[in-house]
CSV table of C-alpha atoms and ligand atoms in Angstrom, one decimal:
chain,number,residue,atom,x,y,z
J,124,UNK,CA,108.6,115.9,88.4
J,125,UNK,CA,108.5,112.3,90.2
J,126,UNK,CA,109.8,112.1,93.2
J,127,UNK,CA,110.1,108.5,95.4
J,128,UNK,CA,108.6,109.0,98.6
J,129,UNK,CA,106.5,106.3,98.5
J,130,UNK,CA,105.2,103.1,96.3
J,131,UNK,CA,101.7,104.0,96.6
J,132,UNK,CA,102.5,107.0,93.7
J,133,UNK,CA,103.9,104.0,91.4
J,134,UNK,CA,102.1,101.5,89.3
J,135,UNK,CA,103.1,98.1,89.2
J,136,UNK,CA,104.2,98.7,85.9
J,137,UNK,CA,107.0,101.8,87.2
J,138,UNK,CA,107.7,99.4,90.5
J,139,UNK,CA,108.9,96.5,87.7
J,140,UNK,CA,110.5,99.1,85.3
J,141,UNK,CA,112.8,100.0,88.8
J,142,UNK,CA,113.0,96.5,89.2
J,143,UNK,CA,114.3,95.5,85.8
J,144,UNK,CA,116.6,98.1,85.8
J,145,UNK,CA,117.9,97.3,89.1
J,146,UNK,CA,118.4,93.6,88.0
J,147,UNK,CA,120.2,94.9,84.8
J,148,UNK,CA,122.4,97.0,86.5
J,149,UNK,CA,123.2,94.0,89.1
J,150,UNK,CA,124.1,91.9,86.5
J,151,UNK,CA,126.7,94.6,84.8
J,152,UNK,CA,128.3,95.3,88.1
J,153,UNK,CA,129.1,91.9,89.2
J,154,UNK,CA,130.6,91.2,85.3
J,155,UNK,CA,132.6,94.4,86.5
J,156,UNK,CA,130.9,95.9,83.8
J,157,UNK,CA,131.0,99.4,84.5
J,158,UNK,CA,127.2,101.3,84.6
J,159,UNK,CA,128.0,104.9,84.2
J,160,UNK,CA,124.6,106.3,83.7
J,161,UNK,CA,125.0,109.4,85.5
J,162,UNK,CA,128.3,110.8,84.7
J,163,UNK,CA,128.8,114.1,87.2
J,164,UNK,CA,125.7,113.5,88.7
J,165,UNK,CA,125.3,115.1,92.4
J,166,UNK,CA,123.5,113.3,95.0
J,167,UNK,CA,122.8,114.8,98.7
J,168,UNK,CA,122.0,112.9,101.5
J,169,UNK,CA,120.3,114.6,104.3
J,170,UNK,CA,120.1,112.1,107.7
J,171,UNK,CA,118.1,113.6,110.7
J,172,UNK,CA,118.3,109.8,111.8
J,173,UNK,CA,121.2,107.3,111.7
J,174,UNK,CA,122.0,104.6,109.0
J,175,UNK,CA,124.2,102.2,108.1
J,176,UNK,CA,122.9,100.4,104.7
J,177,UNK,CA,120.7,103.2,103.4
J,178,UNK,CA,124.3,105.6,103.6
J,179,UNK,CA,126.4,103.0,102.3
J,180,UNK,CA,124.8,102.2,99.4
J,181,UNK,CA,123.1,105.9,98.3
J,182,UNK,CA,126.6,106.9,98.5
J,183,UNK,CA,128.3,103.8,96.4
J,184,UNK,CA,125.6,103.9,94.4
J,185,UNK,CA,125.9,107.1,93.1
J,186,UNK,CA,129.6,106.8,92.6
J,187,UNK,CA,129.4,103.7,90.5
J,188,UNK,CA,126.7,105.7,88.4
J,189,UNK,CA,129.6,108.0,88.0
J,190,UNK,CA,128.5,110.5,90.1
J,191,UNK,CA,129.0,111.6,93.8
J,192,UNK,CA,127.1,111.7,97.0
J,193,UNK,CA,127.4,114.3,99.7
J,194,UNK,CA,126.8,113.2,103.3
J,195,UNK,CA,124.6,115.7,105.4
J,196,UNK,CA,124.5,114.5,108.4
J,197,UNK,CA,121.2,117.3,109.9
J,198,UNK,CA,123.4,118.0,112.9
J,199,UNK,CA,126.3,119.0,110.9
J,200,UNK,CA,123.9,121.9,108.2
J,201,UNK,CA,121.5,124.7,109.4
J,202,UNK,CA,118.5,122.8,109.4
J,203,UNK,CA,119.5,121.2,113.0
J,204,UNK,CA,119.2,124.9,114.3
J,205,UNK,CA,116.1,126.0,112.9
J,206,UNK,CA,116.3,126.4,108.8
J,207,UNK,CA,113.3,126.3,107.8
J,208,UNK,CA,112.6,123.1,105.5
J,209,UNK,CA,111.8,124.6,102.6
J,210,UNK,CA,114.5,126.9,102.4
J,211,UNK,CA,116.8,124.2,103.1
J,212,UNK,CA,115.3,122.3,99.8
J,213,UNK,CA,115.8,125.2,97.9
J,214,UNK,CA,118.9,126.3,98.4
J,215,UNK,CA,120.2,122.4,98.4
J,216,UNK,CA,118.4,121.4,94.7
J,217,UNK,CA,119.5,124.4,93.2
J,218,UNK,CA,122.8,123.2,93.4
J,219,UNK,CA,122.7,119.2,92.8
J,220,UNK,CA,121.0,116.5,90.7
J,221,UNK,CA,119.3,114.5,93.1
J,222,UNK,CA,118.2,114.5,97.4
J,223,UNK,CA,117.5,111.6,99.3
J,224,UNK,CA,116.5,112.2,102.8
J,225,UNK,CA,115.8,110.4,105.8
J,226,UNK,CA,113.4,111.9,108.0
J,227,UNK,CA,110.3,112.1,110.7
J,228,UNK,CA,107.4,113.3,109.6
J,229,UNK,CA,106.3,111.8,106.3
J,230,UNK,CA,104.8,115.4,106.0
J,231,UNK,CA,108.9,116.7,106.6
J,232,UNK,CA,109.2,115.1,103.4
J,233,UNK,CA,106.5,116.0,101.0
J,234,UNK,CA,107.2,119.0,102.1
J,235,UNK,CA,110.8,119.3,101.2
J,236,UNK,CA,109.8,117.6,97.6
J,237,UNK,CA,107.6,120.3,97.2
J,238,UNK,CA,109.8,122.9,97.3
J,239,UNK,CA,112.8,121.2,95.6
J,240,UNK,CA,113.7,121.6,91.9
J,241,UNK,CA,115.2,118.3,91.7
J,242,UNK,CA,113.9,114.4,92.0
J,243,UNK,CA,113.8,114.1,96.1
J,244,UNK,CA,114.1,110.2,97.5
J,245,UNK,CA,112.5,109.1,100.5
J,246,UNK,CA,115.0,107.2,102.4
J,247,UNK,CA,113.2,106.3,105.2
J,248,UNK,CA,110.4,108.6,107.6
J,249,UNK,CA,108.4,107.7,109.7
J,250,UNK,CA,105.8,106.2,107.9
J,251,UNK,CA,107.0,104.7,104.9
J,252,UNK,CA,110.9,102.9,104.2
J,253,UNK,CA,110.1,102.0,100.0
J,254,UNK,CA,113.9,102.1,98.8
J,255,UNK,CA,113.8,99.0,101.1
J,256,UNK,CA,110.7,97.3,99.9
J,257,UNK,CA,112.5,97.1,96.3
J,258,UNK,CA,115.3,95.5,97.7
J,259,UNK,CA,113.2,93.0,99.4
J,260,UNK,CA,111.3,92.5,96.2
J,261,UNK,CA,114.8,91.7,94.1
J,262,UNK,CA,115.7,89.8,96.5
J,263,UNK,CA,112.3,87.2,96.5
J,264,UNK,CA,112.8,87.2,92.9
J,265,UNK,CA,116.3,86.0,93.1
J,266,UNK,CA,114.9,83.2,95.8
J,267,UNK,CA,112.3,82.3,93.2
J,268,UNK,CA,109.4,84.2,94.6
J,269,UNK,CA,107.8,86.2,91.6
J,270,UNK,CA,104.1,86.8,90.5
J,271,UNK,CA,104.4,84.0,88.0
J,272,UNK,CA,102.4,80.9,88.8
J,273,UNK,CA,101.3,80.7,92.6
J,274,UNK,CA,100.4,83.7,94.0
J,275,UNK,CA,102.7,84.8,97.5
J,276,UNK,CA,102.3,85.2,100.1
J,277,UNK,CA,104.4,87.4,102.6
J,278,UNK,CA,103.7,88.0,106.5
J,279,UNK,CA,105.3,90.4,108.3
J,280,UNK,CA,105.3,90.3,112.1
J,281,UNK,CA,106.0,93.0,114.7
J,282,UNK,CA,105.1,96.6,114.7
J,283,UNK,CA,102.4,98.4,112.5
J,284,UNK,CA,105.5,101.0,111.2
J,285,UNK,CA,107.7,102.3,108.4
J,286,UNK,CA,108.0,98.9,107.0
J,287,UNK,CA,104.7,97.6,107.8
J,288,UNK,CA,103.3,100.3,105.8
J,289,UNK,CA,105.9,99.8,102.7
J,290,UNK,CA,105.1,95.9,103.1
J,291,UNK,CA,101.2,97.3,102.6
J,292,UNK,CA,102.3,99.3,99.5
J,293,UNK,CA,104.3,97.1,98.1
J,294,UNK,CA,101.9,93.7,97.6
J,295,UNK,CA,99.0,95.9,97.3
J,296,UNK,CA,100.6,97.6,93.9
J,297,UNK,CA,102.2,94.8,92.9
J,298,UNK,CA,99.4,91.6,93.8
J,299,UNK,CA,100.4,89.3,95.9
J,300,UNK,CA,99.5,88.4,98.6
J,301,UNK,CA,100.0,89.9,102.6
J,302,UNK,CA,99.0,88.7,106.5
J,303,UNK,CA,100.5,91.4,109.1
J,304,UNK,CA,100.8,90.4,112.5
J,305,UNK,CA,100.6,92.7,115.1
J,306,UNK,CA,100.2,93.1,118.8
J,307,UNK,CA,96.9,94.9,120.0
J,308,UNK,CA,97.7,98.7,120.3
J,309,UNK,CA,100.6,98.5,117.5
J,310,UNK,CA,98.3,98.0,114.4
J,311,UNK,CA,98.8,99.7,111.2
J,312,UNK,CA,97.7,103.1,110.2
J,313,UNK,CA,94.0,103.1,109.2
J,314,UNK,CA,94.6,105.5,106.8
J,315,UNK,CA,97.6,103.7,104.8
J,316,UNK,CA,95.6,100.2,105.6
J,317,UNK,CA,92.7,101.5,103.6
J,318,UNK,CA,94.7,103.2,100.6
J,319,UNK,CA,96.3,99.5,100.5
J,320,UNK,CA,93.0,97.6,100.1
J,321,UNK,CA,91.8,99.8,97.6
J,322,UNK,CA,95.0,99.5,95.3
J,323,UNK,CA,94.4,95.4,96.5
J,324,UNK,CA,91.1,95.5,95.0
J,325,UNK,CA,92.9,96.8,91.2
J,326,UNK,CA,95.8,94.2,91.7
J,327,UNK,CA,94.2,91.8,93.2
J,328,UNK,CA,96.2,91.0,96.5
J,329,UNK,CA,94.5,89.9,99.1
J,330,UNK,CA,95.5,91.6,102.9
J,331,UNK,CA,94.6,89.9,106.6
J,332,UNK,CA,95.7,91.9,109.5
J,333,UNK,CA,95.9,90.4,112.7
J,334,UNK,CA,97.0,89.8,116.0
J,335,UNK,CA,97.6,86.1,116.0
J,336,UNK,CA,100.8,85.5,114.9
J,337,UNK,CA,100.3,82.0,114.1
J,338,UNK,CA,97.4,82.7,112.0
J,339,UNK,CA,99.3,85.1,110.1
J,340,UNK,CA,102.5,82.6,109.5
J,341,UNK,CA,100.6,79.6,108.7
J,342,UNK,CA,101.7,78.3,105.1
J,343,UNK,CA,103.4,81.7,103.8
J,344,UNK,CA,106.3,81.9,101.4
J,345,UNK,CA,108.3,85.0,102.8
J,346,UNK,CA,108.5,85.5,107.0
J,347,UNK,CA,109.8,89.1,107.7
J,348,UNK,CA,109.7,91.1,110.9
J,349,UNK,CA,111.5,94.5,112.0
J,350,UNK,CA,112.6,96.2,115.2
J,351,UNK,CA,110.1,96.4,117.4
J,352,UNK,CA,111.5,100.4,118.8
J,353,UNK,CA,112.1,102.5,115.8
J,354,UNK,CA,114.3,105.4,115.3
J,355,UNK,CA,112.7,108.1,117.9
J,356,UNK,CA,111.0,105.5,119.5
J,357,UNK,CA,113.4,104.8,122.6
J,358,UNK,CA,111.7,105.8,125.7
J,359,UNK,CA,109.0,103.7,124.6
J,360,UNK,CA,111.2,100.8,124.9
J,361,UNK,CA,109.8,98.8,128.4
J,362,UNK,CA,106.5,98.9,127.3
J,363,UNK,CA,107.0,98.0,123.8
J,364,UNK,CA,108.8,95.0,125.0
J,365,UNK,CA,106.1,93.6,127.4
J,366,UNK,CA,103.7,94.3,124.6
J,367,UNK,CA,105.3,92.1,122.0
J,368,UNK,CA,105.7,88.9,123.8
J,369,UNK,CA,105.1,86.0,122.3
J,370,UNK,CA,105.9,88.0,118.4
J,371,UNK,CA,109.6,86.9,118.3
J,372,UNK,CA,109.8,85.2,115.0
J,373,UNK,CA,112.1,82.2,116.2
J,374,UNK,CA,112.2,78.8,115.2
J,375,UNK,CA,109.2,77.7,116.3
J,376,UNK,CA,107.2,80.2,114.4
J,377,UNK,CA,108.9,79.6,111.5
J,378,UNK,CA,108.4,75.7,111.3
J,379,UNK,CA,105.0,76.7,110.2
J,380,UNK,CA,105.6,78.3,107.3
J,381,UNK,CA,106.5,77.1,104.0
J,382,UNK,CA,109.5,74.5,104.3
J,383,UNK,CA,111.6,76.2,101.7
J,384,UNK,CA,110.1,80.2,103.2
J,385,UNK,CA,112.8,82.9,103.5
J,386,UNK,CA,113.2,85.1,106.0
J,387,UNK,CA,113.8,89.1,105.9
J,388,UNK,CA,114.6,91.9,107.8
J,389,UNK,CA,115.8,95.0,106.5
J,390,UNK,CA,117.8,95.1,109.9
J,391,UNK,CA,119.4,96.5,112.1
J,392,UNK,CA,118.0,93.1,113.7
J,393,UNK,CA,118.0,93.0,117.8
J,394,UNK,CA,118.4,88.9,118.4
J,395,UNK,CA,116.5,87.9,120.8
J,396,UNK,CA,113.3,90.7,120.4
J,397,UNK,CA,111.4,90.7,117.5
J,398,UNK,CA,113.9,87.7,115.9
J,399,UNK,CA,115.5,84.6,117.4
J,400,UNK,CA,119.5,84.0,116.5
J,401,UNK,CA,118.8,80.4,115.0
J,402,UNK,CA,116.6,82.0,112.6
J,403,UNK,CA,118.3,85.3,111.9
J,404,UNK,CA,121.5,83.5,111.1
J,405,UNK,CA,119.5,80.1,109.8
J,406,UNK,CA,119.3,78.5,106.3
J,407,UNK,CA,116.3,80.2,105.3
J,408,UNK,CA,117.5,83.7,106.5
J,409,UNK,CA,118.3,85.6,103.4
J,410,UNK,CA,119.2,89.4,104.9
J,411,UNK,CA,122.4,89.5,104.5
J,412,UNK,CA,121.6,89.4,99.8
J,413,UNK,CA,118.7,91.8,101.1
J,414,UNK,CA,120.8,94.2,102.5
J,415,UNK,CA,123.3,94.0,99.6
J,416,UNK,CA,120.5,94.2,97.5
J,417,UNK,CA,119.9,98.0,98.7
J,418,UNK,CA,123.1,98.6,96.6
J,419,UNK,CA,121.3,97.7,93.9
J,420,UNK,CA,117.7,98.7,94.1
J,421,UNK,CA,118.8,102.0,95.0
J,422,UNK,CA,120.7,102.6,91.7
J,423,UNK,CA,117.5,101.7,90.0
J,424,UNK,CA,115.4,103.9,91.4
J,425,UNK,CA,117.7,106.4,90.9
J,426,UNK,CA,118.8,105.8,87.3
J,427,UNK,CA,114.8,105.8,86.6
J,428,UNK,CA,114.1,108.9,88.3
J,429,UNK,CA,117.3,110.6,86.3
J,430,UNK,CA,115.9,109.4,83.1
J,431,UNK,CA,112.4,110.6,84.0
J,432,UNK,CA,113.9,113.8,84.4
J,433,UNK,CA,116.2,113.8,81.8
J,434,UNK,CA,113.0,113.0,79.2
J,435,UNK,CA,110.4,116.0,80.5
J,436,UNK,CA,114.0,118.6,79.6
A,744,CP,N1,117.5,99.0,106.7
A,744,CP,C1,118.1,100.2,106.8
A,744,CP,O1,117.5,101.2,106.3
A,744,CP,O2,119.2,100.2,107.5
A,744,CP,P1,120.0,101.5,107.9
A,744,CP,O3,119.2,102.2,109.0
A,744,CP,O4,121.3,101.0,108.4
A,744,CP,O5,120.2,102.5,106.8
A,745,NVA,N1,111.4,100.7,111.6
A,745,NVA,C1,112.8,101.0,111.7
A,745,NVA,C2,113.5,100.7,110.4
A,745,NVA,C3,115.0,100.9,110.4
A,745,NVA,C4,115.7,100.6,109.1
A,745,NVA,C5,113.0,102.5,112.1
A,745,NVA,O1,112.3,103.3,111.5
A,745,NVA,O2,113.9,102.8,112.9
């Protein structure tokens, strides 16, 4: 049974079938075409970290699928005092359609997919964040970055993290090209780096990492950056902050990318850290159509994963 807990288990050719169907039902919902593709259909949503966009939208989502979505907050069901994982997967797909969860651990999650009978959605740990990576892909398409003509190319500033890592996936599957900037100490997983440069070898995409964020900027299409503490990550916020001087994406770093470059950030954003205000809230800042593009991309990736399902019954 598939499963989305990360892009690396897609091929370009499933990431664009997602896409497509995301766009289609885009188009639909803002004709106020209704898209009931999954009448009765029950989604839970397990957070063991907060949310604001990845709760909103799983949850509208669903219910303009013509389904519903249950809110588990962790602190609220038995896993917060001690459940075991894999009884909590159990017992919760035996009695729904779908699960996304946000969670720690990467591992947390495989290991809750593996013991689930239903399709299990990764909706953020701490290694990987892909339902935002397809949101941030819609999005560049609808700004008129694509795979057609030019190749791409995207840089992502900040912290080697979650989104880092999804960044890695997701030009590495798809070819185009990626520069990640990042401060000495904060790089990006050696593992999920090297799994990226061999899907980059098949598709093509070529990857720079370094610590120079004007090196990294320098001519790029797509400018994106993310918090530099991550959920779990707050007593490591002094030193993180003395670390990643001089990585603010602000208006001075973005003057040398392309002219017409868009920025990104699959927020929260903290102004004044890892992005300026002037170009958070600028003319080339496109998060806000990101963000509502979650609503979107989500009910793709859904919708697919309910019709792989629906085909192997
Ligand atoms: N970008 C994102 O996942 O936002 P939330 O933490 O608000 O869900
Ligand atoms: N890297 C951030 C992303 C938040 C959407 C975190 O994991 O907290």
């Amino acid at each position: 049974m598939k499963h989305f807990l990360s892009l690396k288990d897609f091929s370009k050719n499933e990431i664009l079938e997602i896409i497509t169907l995301a766009q289609q039902i885009k188009k639909d919902f803002k004709n106020n075409i209704p898209t009931p593709l999954m009448p009765q259909k029950i989604l839970a949503m397990i957070f063991e970290k907060n949310s604001t966009r990845t709760r909103v939208s799983f949850e509208s989502g669903i219910y303009q699928l013509g389904g519903v979505g249950l809110f588990l907050s962790s602190n609220d069901i038995q896993l917060s005092r001690g459940e075991p994982i894999k009884d909590t997967a159990r017992v919760i797909s035996s009695m729904v359609d779908m699960i996304m969860i946000r969670t720690f651990e990467h591992s947390r999650l495989e290991e809750f997919a593996s013991y689930s009978s239903v399709p299990v959605i990764n909706g953020l740990s701490d290694s990987y964040h892909p339902v935002q990576l397809l949101a941030d892909y819609l999005t560049m398409l609808e700004c008129g970055i694509s795979l057609e003509g030019e190749k791409p190319i995207a840089t992502y500033i900040g912290d080697g993290n979650n989104m880092a890592h999804s960044w890695l996936m997701l030009a590495s599957k798809l070819g185009f090209d990626l520069r990640i900037a990042t401060p000495k100490g904060y790089e990006v997983d050696s593992e999920i780096l090297s799994l990226a440069l061999s899907f980059a070898k098949e598709s093509g995409a070529s990857i720079l990492t370094t610590h120079n964020p004007k090196e990294a900027i320098e001519g790029c299409n797509v400018v994106t950056t993310d918090t530099w503490i991550s959920m779990g990550q707050e007593s490591e916020k002094e030193k993180k902050i003395k670390a990643f001087e001089g990585f603010e994406v602000n208006e001075e770093l973005m003057s040398l990318a392309q002219s017409n470059a868009i920025f990104l950030h699959c927020l929260p954003a903290y102004r004044g850290y890892e992005v300026s205000e002037g170009v958070l809230e600028g003319a080339q800042s496109r998060v806000f159509l990101e963000a509502e593009n979650r609503l979107h991309a989500q009910k793709g990736i859904m919708v697919y994963l309910h019709q792989q399902k629906e085909r192997k019954c």
